[in-house]
Short mmCIF file of C-alpha atoms in Angstrom, two decimals:
data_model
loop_
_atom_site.label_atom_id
_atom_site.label_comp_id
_atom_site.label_asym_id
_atom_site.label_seq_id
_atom_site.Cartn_x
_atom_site.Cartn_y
_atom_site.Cartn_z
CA UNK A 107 30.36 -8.19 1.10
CA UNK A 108 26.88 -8.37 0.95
CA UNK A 109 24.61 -9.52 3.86
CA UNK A 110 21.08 -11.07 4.30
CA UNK A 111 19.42 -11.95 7.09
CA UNK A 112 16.74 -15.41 6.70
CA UNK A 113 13.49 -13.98 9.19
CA UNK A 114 11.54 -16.82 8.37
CA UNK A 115 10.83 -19.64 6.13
CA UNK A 116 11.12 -18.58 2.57
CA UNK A 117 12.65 -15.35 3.18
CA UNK A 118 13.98 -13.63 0.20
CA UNK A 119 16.39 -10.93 0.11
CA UNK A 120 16.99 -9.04 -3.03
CA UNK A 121 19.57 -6.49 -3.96
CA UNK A 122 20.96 -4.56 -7.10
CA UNK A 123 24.83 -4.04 -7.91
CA UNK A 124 25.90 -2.17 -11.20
CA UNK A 125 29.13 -3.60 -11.85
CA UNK A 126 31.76 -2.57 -14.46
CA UNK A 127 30.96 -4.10 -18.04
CA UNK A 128 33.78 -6.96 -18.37
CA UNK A 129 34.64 -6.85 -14.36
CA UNK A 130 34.67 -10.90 -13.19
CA UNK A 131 33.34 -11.15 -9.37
CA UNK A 132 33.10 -14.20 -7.20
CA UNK A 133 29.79 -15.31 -5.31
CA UNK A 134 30.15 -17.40 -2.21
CA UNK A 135 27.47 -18.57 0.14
CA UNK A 136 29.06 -18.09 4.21
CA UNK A 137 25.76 -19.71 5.79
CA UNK A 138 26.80 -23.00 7.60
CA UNK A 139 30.08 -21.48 8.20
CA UNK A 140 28.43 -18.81 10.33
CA UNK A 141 26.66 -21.88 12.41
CA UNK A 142 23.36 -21.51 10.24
CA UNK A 143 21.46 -24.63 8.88
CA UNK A 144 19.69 -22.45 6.14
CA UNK A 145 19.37 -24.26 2.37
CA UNK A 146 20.98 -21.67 0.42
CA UNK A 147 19.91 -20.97 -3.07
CA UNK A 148 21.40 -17.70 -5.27
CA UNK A 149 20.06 -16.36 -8.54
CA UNK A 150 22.20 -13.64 -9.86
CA UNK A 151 19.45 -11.94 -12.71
CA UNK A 152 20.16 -10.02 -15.79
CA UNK A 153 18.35 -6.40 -15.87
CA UNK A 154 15.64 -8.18 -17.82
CA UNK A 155 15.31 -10.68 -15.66
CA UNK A 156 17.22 -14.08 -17.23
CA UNK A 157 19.44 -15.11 -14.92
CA UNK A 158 23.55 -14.86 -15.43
CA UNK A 159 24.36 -17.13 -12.76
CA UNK A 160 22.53 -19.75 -10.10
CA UNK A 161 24.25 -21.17 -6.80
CA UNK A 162 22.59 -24.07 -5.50
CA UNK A 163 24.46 -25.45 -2.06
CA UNK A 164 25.07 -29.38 -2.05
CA UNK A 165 26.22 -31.35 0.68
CA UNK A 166 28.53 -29.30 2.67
CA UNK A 167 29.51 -27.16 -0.03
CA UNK A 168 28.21 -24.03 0.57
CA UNK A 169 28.28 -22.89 -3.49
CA UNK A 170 30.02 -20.38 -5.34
CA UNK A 171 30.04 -18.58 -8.77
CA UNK A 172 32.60 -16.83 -10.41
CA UNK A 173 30.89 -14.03 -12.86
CA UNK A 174 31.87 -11.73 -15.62
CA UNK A 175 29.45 -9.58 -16.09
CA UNK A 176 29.33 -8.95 -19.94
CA UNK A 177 27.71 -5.04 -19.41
CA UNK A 178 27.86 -2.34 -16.76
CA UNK A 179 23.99 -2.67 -15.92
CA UNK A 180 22.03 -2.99 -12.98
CA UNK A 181 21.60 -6.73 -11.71
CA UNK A 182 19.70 -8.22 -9.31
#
């Protein structure tokens, strides 16, 4: 699990995970669930930056990804 916490309006939070190379994860936003109203949005970023993977919630789906991360590397 990973957490974040939305202080104010356009709050970002930002962390690194260094998975195994060929390991497959799943990403699922838990915002409305939780009784928030937040607009979630979720870039999962490369160590150079280019993204892997991008979650953008619609409706009442809250948006997931399911990842394999093609390196062990640090991404953001």
């Amino acid at each position: 699990d990973i957490n974040g916490r939305f202080d104010q309006r356009g709050d970002v939070d930002r962390y690194v995970i260094k998975p195994p190379a060929g390991s497959t994860w799943v990403f699922a936003g838990v915002t409305r669930d939780q009784g928030s109203p937040s607009d979630l949005q979720f870039k999962l970023l490369k160590a150079d930056g280019n993204p892997l993977a991008m979650i953008d919630d619609t409706g009442v789906d809250e948006g997931w990804a399911k990842v394999t991360f093609p390196e062990e590397a640090d991404y953001t």
